[in-house]
CSV table of C-alpha atoms in Angstrom, one decimal:
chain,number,residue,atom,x,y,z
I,27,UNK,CA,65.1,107.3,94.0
I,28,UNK,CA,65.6,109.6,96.4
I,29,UNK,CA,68.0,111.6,98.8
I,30,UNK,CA,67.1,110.6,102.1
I,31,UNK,CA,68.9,114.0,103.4
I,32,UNK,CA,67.7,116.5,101.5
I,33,UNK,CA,64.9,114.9,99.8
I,34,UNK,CA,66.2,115.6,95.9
I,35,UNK,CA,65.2,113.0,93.2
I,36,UNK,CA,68.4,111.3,91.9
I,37,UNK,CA,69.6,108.9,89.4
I,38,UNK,CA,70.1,105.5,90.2
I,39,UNK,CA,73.2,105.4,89.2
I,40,UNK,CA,74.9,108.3,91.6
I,41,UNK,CA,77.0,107.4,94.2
I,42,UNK,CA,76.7,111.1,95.5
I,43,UNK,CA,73.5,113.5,95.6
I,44,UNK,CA,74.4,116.6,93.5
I,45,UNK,CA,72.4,118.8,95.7
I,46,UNK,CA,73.9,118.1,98.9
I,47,UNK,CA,76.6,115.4,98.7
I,48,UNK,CA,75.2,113.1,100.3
I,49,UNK,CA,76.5,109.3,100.1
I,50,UNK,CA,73.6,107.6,98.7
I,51,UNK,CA,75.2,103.6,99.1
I,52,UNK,CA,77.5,102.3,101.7
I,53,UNK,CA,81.1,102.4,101.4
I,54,UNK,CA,82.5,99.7,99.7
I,55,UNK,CA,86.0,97.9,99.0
I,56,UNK,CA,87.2,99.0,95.7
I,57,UNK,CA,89.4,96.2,93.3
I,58,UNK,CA,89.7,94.6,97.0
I,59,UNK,CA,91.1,97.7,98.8
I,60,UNK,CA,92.5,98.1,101.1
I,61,UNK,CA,93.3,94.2,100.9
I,62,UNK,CA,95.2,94.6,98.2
I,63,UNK,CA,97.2,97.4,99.3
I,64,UNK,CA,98.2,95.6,102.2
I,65,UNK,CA,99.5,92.4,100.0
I,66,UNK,CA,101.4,95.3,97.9
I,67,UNK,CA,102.8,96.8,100.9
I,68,UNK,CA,103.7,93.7,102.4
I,69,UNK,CA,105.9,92.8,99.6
I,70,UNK,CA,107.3,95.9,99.2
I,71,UNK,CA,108.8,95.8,102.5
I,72,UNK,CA,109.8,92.5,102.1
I,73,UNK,CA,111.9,93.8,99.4
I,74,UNK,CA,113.3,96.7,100.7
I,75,UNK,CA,114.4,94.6,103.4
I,76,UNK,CA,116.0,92.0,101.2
I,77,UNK,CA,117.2,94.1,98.8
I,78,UNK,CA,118.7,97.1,100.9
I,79,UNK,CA,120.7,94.4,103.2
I,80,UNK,CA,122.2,92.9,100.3
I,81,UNK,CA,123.1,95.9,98.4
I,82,UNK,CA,124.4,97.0,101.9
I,83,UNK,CA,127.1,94.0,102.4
I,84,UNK,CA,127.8,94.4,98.4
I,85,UNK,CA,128.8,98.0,98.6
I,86,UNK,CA,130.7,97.3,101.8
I,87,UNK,CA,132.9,94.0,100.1
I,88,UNK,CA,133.3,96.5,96.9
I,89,UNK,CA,134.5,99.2,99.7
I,90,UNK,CA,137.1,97.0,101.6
I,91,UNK,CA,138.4,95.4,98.7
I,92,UNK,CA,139.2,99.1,97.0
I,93,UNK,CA,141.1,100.0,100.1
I,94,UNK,CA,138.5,102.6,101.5
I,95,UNK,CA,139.7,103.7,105.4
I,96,UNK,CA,137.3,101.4,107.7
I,97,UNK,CA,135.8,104.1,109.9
I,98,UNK,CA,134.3,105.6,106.2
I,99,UNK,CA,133.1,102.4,105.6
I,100,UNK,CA,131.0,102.1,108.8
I,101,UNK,CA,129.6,105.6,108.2
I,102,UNK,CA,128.3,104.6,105.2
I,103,UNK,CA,127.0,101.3,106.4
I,104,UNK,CA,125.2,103.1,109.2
I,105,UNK,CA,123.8,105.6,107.0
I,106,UNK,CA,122.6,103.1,104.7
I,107,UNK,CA,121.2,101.0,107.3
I,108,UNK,CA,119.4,104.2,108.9
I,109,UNK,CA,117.8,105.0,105.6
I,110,UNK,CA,116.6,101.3,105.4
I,111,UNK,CA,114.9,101.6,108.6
I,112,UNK,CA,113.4,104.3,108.2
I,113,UNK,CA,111.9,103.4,105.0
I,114,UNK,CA,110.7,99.8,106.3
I,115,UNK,CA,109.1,102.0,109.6
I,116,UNK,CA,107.3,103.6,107.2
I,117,UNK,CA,106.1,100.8,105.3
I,118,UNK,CA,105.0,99.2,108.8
I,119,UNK,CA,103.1,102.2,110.1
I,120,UNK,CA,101.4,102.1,107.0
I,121,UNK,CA,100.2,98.2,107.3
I,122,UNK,CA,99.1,98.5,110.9
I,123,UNK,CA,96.5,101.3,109.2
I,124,UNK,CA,95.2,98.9,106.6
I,125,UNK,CA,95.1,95.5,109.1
I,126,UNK,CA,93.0,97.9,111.4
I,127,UNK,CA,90.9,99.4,108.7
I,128,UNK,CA,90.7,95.4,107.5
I,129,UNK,CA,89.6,94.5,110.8
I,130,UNK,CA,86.9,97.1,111.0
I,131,UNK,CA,88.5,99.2,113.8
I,132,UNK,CA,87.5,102.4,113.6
I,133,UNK,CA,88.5,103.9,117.2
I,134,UNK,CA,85.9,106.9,116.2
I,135,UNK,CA,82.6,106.1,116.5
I,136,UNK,CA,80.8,107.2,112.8
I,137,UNK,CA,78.5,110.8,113.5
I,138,UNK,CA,75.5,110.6,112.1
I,139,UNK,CA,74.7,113.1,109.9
I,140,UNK,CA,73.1,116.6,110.6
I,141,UNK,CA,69.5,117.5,109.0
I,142,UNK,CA,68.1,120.8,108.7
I,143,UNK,CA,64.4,120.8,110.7
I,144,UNK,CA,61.7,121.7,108.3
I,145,UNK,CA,61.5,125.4,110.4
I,146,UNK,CA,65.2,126.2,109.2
I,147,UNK,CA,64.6,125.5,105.6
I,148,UNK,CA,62.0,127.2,105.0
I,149,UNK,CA,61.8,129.9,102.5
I,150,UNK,CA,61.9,133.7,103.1
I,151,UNK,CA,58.4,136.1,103.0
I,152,UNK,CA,57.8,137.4,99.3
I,153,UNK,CA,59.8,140.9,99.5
I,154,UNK,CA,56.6,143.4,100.2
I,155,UNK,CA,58.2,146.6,97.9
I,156,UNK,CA,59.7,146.2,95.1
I,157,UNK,CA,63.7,146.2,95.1
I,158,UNK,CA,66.0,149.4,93.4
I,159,UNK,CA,67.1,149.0,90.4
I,160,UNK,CA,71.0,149.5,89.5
I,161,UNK,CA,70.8,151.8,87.2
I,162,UNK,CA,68.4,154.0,89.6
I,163,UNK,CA,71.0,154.3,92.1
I,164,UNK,CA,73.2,155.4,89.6
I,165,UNK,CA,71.8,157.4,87.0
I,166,UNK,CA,70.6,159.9,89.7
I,167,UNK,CA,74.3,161.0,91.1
I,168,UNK,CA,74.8,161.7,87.6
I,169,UNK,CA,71.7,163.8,87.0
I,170,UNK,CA,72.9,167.8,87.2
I,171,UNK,CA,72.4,169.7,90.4
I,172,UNK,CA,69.8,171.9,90.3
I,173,UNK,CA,70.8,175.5,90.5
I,174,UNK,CA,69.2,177.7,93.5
I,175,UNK,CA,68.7,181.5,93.0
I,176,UNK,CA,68.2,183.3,95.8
């Protein structure tokens, strides 16, 4: 097998080139994604719901009947209730992403992917004199000057 991108032969097990990165299979649902998710979701903000509204008039009976002052009471209840709301937006925002990933919608149309033309990838000339060493450089700055006599 393979790359169709950069032309690299590949295992066929790979779901990635290691020479470029290239995605070699289609993108698939994995363990039901993001199907699942949404059934998880969806029954977390069920809870939340349920639960938050009755801790909500629990802590409010356990508030009036110990004597708290009323206006501390609603404060509580409408912090409380903000913090449910907030939490169950949340949740919501994030099913209206999986139903339209579900559904297919992708509002951006998929790019395909660049390629190199043959002229760009091919290789540099052979280098026509030989290249400096390190210790060339190096060694001479070290060397002693030579003494002129005049």
């Amino acid at each position: 097998m393979y790359c169709s991108k950069c032309g690299t032969e590949i295992r066929g097990d790979l779901k990635y080139c290691n020479r470029c990165g290239q995605r070699l299979h289609p993108e698939t649902d994995i363990d039901g994604m993001p199907g699942k998710m949404l059934d998880n979701i969806l029954t977390t903000l069920f809870l939340v719901a349920i639960l938050g509204l009755g801790i909500l008039v629990g802590l409010v009976a356990i508030l009036l009947d110990k004597d708290v002052p009323t206006q501390f009471v609603i404060m509580i209840s409408l912090g409380y209730l903000a913090a449910i709301f907030g939490i169950c937006v949340s949740l919501v925002r994030q099913v209206t992403k999986l139903v339209d990933h579900r559904l297919g919608g992708s509002r951006v149309p998929a790019s395909p992917n660049d390629e190199l033309a043959s002229p760009a990838t091919a290789r540099l000339p052979e280098h026509l004199e030989p290249v400096n060493s390190v210790t060339d450089a190096t060694t001479r700055t070290l060397e002693a000057p030579a003494i002129r006599q005049n």
